[in-house]
Tab-separated table of N, CA and C in Angstrom:
chain	number	residue	atom	x	y	z
A	1	UNK	N	-0.934	-3.214	23.221
A	1	UNK	CA	0.736	-3.405	23.650
A	1	UNK	C	1.364	-2.526	23.638
A	2	UNK	N	2.351	-2.127	24.843
A	2	UNK	CA	3.330	-1.116	24.157
A	2	UNK	C	4.920	-1.709	24.422
A	3	UNK	N	5.883	-1.800	23.498
A	3	UNK	CA	6.524	-2.918	23.302
A	3	UNK	C	7.764	-2.029	24.382
A	4	UNK	N	7.648	-2.744	25.302
A	4	UNK	CA	8.590	-1.673	26.005
A	4	UNK	C	9.866	-3.375	26.687
A	5	UNK	N	11.027	-2.707	27.649
A	5	UNK	CA	11.295	-3.660	28.152
A	5	UNK	C	11.582	-4.444	30.025
A	6	UNK	N	11.692	-2.699	30.545
A	6	UNK	CA	11.262	-3.275	31.851
A	6	UNK	C	10.393	-2.403	32.557
A	7	UNK	N	9.689	-3.806	33.463
A	7	UNK	CA	8.391	-3.504	33.894
A	7	UNK	C	8.058	-2.650	35.704
A	8	UNK	N	8.250	-2.107	35.854
A	8	UNK	CA	7.822	-1.503	37.493
A	8	UNK	C	5.870	-1.229	37.242
A	9	UNK	N	6.146	-2.439	38.358
A	9	UNK	CA	4.133	-2.615	39.055
A	9	UNK	C	4.284	-1.379	40.460
A	10	UNK	N	2.561	-0.480	39.475
A	10	UNK	CA	2.853	0.669	40.431
A	10	UNK	C	1.026	-0.310	41.004
A	11	UNK	N	0.232	0.804	41.531
A	11	UNK	CA	-0.922	0.563	41.946
A	11	UNK	C	-1.731	-1.009	41.019
A	12	UNK	N	-2.558	-1.886	41.813
A	12	UNK	CA	-3.080	-2.758	40.618
A	12	UNK	C	-4.144	-2.259	39.335
A	13	UNK	N	-4.271	-1.166	39.406
A	13	UNK	CA	-4.726	-0.887	37.950
A	13	UNK	C	-3.667	-0.025	36.900
A	14	UNK	N	-2.353	-0.290	36.888
A	14	UNK	CA	-1.466	0.729	36.518
A	14	UNK	C	0.167	-0.393	36.238
A	15	UNK	N	0.595	-0.559	35.537
A	15	UNK	CA	2.286	-0.573	35.505
A	15	UNK	C	2.930	0.376	35.160
A	16	UNK	N	4.472	0.630	34.714
A	16	UNK	CA	5.247	1.778	34.422
A	16	UNK	C	6.494	0.379	33.332
A	17	UNK	N	6.449	0.796	32.444
A	17	UNK	CA	7.037	0.087	31.598
A	17	UNK	C	8.205	1.561	30.988
A	18	UNK	N	9.712	0.908	31.011
A	18	UNK	CA	10.933	1.741	30.056
A	18	UNK	C	11.244	1.259	29.382
A	19	UNK	N	11.884	1.805	28.281
A	19	UNK	CA	12.350	1.464	27.732
A	19	UNK	C	13.242	2.135	26.473
A	20	UNK	N	14.656	2.311	26.322
A	20	UNK	CA	15.926	2.572	25.617
A	20	UNK	C	15.470	2.333	23.669
A	21	UNK	N	15.606	3.426	23.146
A	21	UNK	CA	15.404	3.007	21.370
A	21	UNK	C	16.778	4.101	21.283
A	22	UNK	N	16.768	3.764	19.623
A	22	UNK	CA	17.292	4.002	18.810
A	22	UNK	C	16.701	4.426	17.906
A	23	UNK	N	17.238	6.287	17.215
A	23	UNK	CA	16.707	6.604	16.100
A	23	UNK	C	17.412	6.919	15.571
A	24	UNK	N	16.742	6.920	14.310
A	24	UNK	CA	17.924	8.022	13.058
A	24	UNK	C	17.703	9.517	12.686
A	25	UNK	N	18.481	10.753	13.066
A	25	UNK	CA	18.295	11.886	12.852
A	25	UNK	C	16.259	12.098	11.712
A	26	UNK	N	15.918	12.372	12.395
A	26	UNK	CA	14.769	12.959	11.115
A	26	UNK	C	14.218	11.590	10.894
A	27	UNK	N	14.465	11.091	10.745
A	27	UNK	CA	13.296	9.248	10.711
A	27	UNK	C	12.356	9.075	11.094
A	28	UNK	N	11.300	8.779	10.952
A	28	UNK	CA	10.056	8.189	11.421
A	28	UNK	C	10.302	6.613	11.516
A	29	UNK	N	10.140	6.787	13.552
A	29	UNK	CA	10.271	5.545	13.641
A	29	UNK	C	9.309	4.968	14.956
A	30	UNK	N	8.690	4.016	14.714
A	30	UNK	CA	8.129	3.007	15.096
A	30	UNK	C	8.857	2.962	17.048
A	31	UNK	N	7.538	3.433	17.649
A	31	UNK	CA	7.650	2.910	19.156
A	31	UNK	C	6.718	2.383	20.088
A	32	UNK	N	5.899	2.307	19.277
A	32	UNK	CA	4.239	1.511	20.170
A	32	UNK	C	3.644	1.268	19.654
A	33	UNK	N	2.829	0.046	19.695
A	33	UNK	CA	1.481	-0.110	18.816
A	33	UNK	C	1.148	-1.054	20.365
A	34	UNK	N	-0.382	-0.457	19.819
A	34	UNK	CA	-1.933	-1.544	21.145
A	34	UNK	C	-3.009	-1.716	19.667
A	35	UNK	N	-3.904	-2.876	20.096
A	35	UNK	CA	-4.247	-3.438	19.385
A	35	UNK	C	-5.823	-3.587	20.110
A	36	UNK	N	-6.538	-3.541	19.694
A	36	UNK	CA	-8.413	-4.852	20.777
A	36	UNK	C	-8.815	-5.769	19.414
A	37	UNK	N	-7.993	-6.736	19.570
A	37	UNK	CA	-9.491	-8.292	19.384
A	37	UNK	C	-9.487	-8.945	19.613
A	38	UNK	N	-11.330	-9.833	19.174
A	38	UNK	CA	-11.236	-10.773	20.065
A	38	UNK	C	-10.339	-12.099	19.216
A	39	UNK	N	-11.052	-13.132	19.984
A	39	UNK	CA	-10.658	-14.643	19.946
A	39	UNK	C	-10.830	-14.932	18.465
A	40	UNK	N	-11.146	-14.235	17.692
A	40	UNK	CA	-11.379	-14.853	16.501
A	40	UNK	C	-10.406	-13.940	15.656
A	41	UNK	N	-9.707	-13.119	15.975
A	41	UNK	CA	-8.130	-12.396	15.243
A	41	UNK	C	-9.150	-10.758	15.059
A	42	UNK	N	-10.162	-10.910	15.390
A	42	UNK	CA	-11.291	-9.543	15.067
A	42	UNK	C	-11.178	-8.494	15.490
A	43	UNK	N	-11.418	-7.104	14.828
A	43	UNK	CA	-10.505	-5.957	15.269
A	43	UNK	C	-12.111	-5.106	16.343
A	44	UNK	N	-11.532	-5.041	17.356
A	44	UNK	CA	-13.411	-5.002	17.927
A	44	UNK	C	-12.982	-2.813	17.879
A	45	UNK	N	-12.076	-2.406	18.743
A	45	UNK	CA	-11.788	-0.987	18.443
A	45	UNK	C	-10.378	-0.827	18.817
A	46	UNK	N	-10.352	0.670	18.734
A	46	UNK	CA	-9.163	1.317	18.185
A	46	UNK	C	-8.715	1.211	20.038
A	47	UNK	N	-7.857	1.285	20.729
A	47	UNK	CA	-7.828	1.021	21.529
A	47	UNK	C	-6.875	2.904	21.670
A	48	UNK	N	-6.964	3.730	23.417
A	48	UNK	CA	-6.163	4.882	22.887
A	48	UNK	C	-4.751	4.518	23.295
A	49	UNK	N	-3.779	5.672	22.764
A	49	UNK	CA	-2.368	5.767	23.099
A	49	UNK	C	-2.583	7.463	23.294
A	50	UNK	N	-2.803	7.744	25.085
A	50	UNK	CA	-2.015	9.017	25.404
A	50	UNK	C	-1.037	9.402	25.625
A	51	UNK	N	-0.599	10.526	25.207
A	51	UNK	CA	0.757	11.102	25.078
A	51	UNK	C	0.574	11.899	26.801
A	52	UNK	N	1.827	11.657	27.429
A	52	UNK	CA	1.277	12.174	28.600
A	52	UNK	C	2.890	12.990	28.503
A	53	UNK	N	4.140	12.490	28.223
A	53	UNK	CA	5.205	13.689	28.044
A	53	UNK	C	5.606	13.298	26.797
A	54	UNK	N	5.577	15.312	25.785
A	54	UNK	CA	5.951	14.965	24.446
A	54	UNK	C	7.284	15.065	24.299
A	55	UNK	N	7.710	14.625	23.458
A	55	UNK	CA	9.602	14.678	23.081
A	55	UNK	C	9.839	16.101	22.764
A	56	UNK	N	11.242	16.432	23.115
A	56	UNK	CA	11.549	18.136	23.183
A	56	UNK	C	12.051	18.032	22.492
A	57	UNK	N	12.686	17.227	21.678
A	57	UNK	CA	13.041	17.143	20.187
A	57	UNK	C	12.593	16.618	19.076
A	58	UNK	N	11.944	16.347	18.537
A	58	UNK	CA	10.690	15.526	17.900
A	58	UNK	C	9.303	16.068	18.223
A	59	UNK	N	8.563	14.934	17.749
A	59	UNK	CA	7.238	14.363	17.852
A	59	UNK	C	6.967	13.534	17.645
A	60	UNK	N	5.640	13.233	18.110
A	60	UNK	CA	5.177	11.409	18.413
A	60	UNK	C	3.518	12.058	17.584
A	61	UNK	N	4.196	11.098	16.399
A	61	UNK	CA	2.827	10.392	15.956
A	61	UNK	C	2.056	9.552	16.058
A	62	UNK	N	0.421	10.018	16.217
A	62	UNK	CA	-0.577	8.630	17.041
A	62	UNK	C	-1.412	8.676	15.042
A	63	UNK	N	-1.139	6.964	15.023
A	63	UNK	CA	-1.896	6.858	13.810
A	63	UNK	C	-2.844	5.370	13.994
A	64	UNK	N	-3.795	5.309	13.346
A	64	UNK	CA	-4.470	3.937	13.393
A	64	UNK	C	-4.067	3.416	11.645
A	65	UNK	N	-3.656	1.828	11.941
A	65	UNK	CA	-3.047	1.350	10.499
A	65	UNK	C	-2.746	-0.329	10.605
A	66	UNK	N	-3.049	-0.544	10.271
A	66	UNK	CA	-3.064	-2.854	10.016
A	66	UNK	C	-1.601	-3.082	10.646
A	67	UNK	N	-1.206	-3.709	11.706
A	67	UNK	CA	-0.246	-4.433	11.706
A	67	UNK	C	-0.833	-5.616	12.541
A	68	UNK	N	0.453	-6.770	12.671
A	68	UNK	CA	0.970	-8.121	12.987
A	68	UNK	C	0.913	-7.855	15.342
A	69	UNK	N	0.013	-8.065	15.273
A	69	UNK	CA	0.174	-8.124	16.813
A	69	UNK	C	0.782	-9.098	17.460
A	70	UNK	N	1.839	-8.641	18.623
A	70	UNK	CA	2.585	-9.458	19.144
A	70	UNK	C	1.727	-9.961	20.267
A	71	UNK	N	1.483	-11.850	20.630
A	71	UNK	CA	0.343	-11.693	21.915
A	71	UNK	C	1.007	-13.013	22.185
A	72	UNK	N	0.315	-13.368	23.284
A	72	UNK	CA	1.086	-14.875	23.749
A	72	UNK	C	-0.031	-16.009	23.921
A	73	UNK	N	0.314	-17.487	24.313
A	73	UNK	CA	-1.188	-18.178	24.792
A	73	UNK	C	-1.769	-18.610	23.239
A	74	UNK	N	-3.113	-18.455	23.536
A	74	UNK	CA	-3.779	-19.100	22.393
A	74	UNK	C	-4.131	-18.157	21.422
A	75	UNK	N	-3.993	-16.391	21.824
A	75	UNK	CA	-3.954	-15.465	20.453
A	75	UNK	C	-2.933	-15.744	20.093
A	76	UNK	N	-2.292	-16.389	20.353
A	76	UNK	CA	-0.702	-16.084	19.200
A	76	UNK	C	-0.748	-16.703	17.509
A	77	UNK	N	-2.117	-17.057	17.547
A	77	UNK	CA	-2.662	-17.306	16.540
A	77	UNK	C	-2.577	-16.352	15.517
A	78	UNK	N	-2.828	-15.039	16.434
A	78	UNK	CA	-3.006	-13.555	15.784
A	78	UNK	C	-2.083	-13.470	15.104
A	79	UNK	N	-1.061	-13.388	15.073
A	79	UNK	CA	0.247	-13.580	15.338
A	79	UNK	C	0.773	-13.072	14.111
A	80	UNK	N	-0.419	-14.179	12.764
A	80	UNK	CA	-0.240	-13.759	11.483
A	80	UNK	C	-0.985	-13.182	11.066
A	81	UNK	N	-2.179	-12.073	11.521
A	81	UNK	CA	-2.620	-12.103	10.682
A	81	UNK	C	-2.851	-10.339	10.914
A	82	UNK	N	-3.091	-9.651	10.164
A	82	UNK	CA	-2.507	-8.473	10.537
A	82	UNK	C	-3.997	-7.742	10.618
A	83	UNK	N	-4.378	-7.009	11.536
A	83	UNK	CA	-5.180	-6.278	12.090
A	83	UNK	C	-5.243	-5.067	12.841
A	84	UNK	N	-6.510	-3.928	12.665
A	84	UNK	CA	-6.501	-2.371	12.738
A	84	UNK	C	-6.055	-2.973	13.775
A	85	UNK	N	-4.432	-1.361	14.594
A	85	UNK	CA	-4.763	-0.677	15.405
A	85	UNK	C	-4.331	0.143	15.513
A	86	UNK	N	-3.321	1.031	17.069
A	86	UNK	CA	-2.704	2.300	16.916
A	86	UNK	C	-1.502	1.988	16.536
A	87	UNK	N	-0.976	2.709	16.195
A	87	UNK	CA	0.069	3.027	16.033
A	87	UNK	C	1.556	4.319	16.155
A	88	UNK	N	2.573	3.950	17.396
A	88	UNK	CA	3.272	5.413	17.350
A	88	UNK	C	4.656	5.809	16.834
A	89	UNK	N	4.693	6.750	15.704
A	89	UNK	CA	6.082	7.127	15.278
A	89	UNK	C	6.329	7.971	16.448
A	90	UNK	N	7.911	8.061	16.188
A	90	UNK	CA	8.716	9.302	16.860
A	90	UNK	C	9.906	9.487	15.915
A	91	UNK	N	9.564	10.976	15.387
A	91	UNK	CA	10.435	11.483	14.596
A	91	UNK	C	11.260	12.289	15.167
A	92	UNK	N	12.509	12.952	15.396
A	92	UNK	CA	13.656	13.795	15.464
A	92	UNK	C	12.851	14.781	14.869
A	93	UNK	N	13.715	16.438	15.353
A	93	UNK	CA	14.166	17.462	14.359
A	93	UNK	C	14.960	17.322	13.310
A	94	UNK	N	14.821	17.892	12.505
A	94	UNK	CA	15.744	17.510	11.535
A	94	UNK	C	17.073	18.073	11.461
A	95	UNK	N	18.301	16.892	12.001
A	95	UNK	CA	19.486	17.408	12.214
A	95	UNK	C	19.862	17.124	13.500
A	96	UNK	N	18.666	17.045	14.505
A	96	UNK	CA	19.378	16.866	15.762
A	96	UNK	C	20.063	15.259	15.955
A	97	UNK	N	20.813	15.120	16.770
A	97	UNK	CA	21.436	14.214	17.203
A	97	UNK	C	21.548	14.348	19.261
A	98	UNK	N	21.650	13.441	19.898
A	98	UNK	CA	21.695	13.730	21.111
A	98	UNK	C	20.015	12.419	22.153
A	99	UNK	N	19.731	12.986	22.676
A	99	UNK	CA	18.721	12.181	24.124
A	99	UNK	C	17.704	12.810	23.741
A	100	UNK	N	16.405	12.487	23.888
A	100	UNK	CA	14.879	12.744	23.798
A	100	UNK	C	14.225	11.334	24.580
A	101	UNK	N	13.124	12.640	25.102
A	101	UNK	CA	12.313	11.394	25.833
A	101	UNK	C	11.164	11.605	25.926
A	102	UNK	N	9.835	10.573	25.936
A	102	UNK	CA	8.237	10.345	26.395
A	102	UNK	C	8.263	9.544	26.849
A	103	UNK	N	6.186	10.167	26.910
A	103	UNK	CA	5.353	9.176	27.788
A	103	UNK	C	4.544	8.981	27.100
A	104	UNK	N	4.372	7.819	27.092
A	104	UNK	CA	2.679	7.691	26.797
A	104	UNK	C	1.671	6.586	27.723
A	105	UNK	N	0.370	6.788	27.028
A	105	UNK	CA	0.078	5.625	28.446
A	105	UNK	C	-1.280	5.079	27.488
A	106	UNK	N	-1.348	3.405	27.669
A	106	UNK	CA	-2.035	2.721	26.807
A	106	UNK	C	-3.369	2.246	27.977
A	107	UNK	N	-4.053	1.324	27.460
A	107	UNK	CA	-4.822	0.852	28.286
A	107	UNK	C	-3.903	-1.152	28.154
A	108	UNK	N	-4.296	-1.850	28.831
A	108	UNK	CA	-3.499	-3.137	28.245
A	108	UNK	C	-4.960	-4.361	28.980
A	109	UNK	N	-5.732	-4.651	29.828
A	109	UNK	CA	-6.664	-4.704	30.457
A	109	UNK	C	-7.778	-4.149	30.490
A	110	UNK	N	-9.106	-4.546	30.947
A	110	UNK	CA	-9.928	-4.181	31.467
A	110	UNK	C	-10.185	-3.053	33.104
A	111	UNK	N	-9.762	-1.995	32.532
A	111	UNK	CA	-9.550	-0.961	33.690
A	111	UNK	C	-8.434	-0.713	34.265
A	112	UNK	N	-7.601	-1.390	32.911
A	112	UNK	CA	-5.940	-1.197	33.679
A	112	UNK	C	-5.062	-0.474	32.713
A	113	UNK	N	-4.059	0.344	33.461
A	113	UNK	CA	-3.466	1.140	32.140
A	113	UNK	C	-1.787	0.610	32.055
A	114	UNK	N	-1.165	0.624	31.222
A	114	UNK	CA	0.400	1.091	31.348
A	114	UNK	C	0.751	2.356	30.600
A	115	UNK	N	1.880	2.594	31.463
A	115	UNK	CA	2.793	4.274	31.234
A	115	UNK	C	3.827	3.206	30.773
A	116	UNK	N	4.619	4.474	28.980
A	116	UNK	CA	5.465	3.708	28.808
A	116	UNK	C	6.522	5.178	29.154
A	117	UNK	N	7.876	4.560	29.260
A	117	UNK	CA	8.730	5.636	29.772
A	117	UNK	C	9.935	5.520	28.476
A	118	UNK	N	10.031	6.084	27.071
A	118	UNK	CA	10.688	6.118	26.464
A	118	UNK	C	12.074	7.216	26.471
A	119	UNK	N	13.203	5.910	26.601
A	119	UNK	CA	14.411	6.922	26.547
A	119	UNK	C	14.877	6.975	24.824
A	120	UNK	N	14.821	8.349	23.863
A	120	UNK	CA	15.129	7.937	22.625
A	120	UNK	C	16.914	8.489	22.206
A	121	UNK	N	17.511	7.880	21.947
A	121	UNK	CA	19.093	8.178	21.363
A	121	UNK	C	18.737	8.262	19.893
A	122	UNK	N	19.087	9.938	19.823
A	122	UNK	CA	19.067	10.393	18.101
A	122	UNK	C	20.215	10.134	18.285
A	123	UNK	N	20.552	8.920	17.118
A	123	UNK	CA	21.805	9.400	15.903
A	123	UNK	C	21.791	10.053	14.907
A	124	UNK	N	23.263	10.334	14.376
A	124	UNK	CA	22.638	10.780	12.266
A	124	UNK	C	22.806	9.449	11.644
């Protein structure tokens, strides 16, 4: 799941969310995470996080690593168990301060995608 704040629904197969985040100049900052687990909190596979628009004043790194999933309902029991997932990190160019933007896309249900638009305010 891309941890985003506002959501715009587009066609039934996709949705778009926007988020504003703060990042310290030159510091690696978590901007997205996704996982695919079964009802027993076991890893199924690594879902894709695709970069639609790269940041202009930094870089976006996508890595596989253990994470704590954020879930609702019955699946919330998995929140205390580290599972294998996909994580996105943003790092600004060294010394850069100002605005940056990136867009990522990831599946969130069978046959559906979520596009995340991240506006980044880079500070010293």
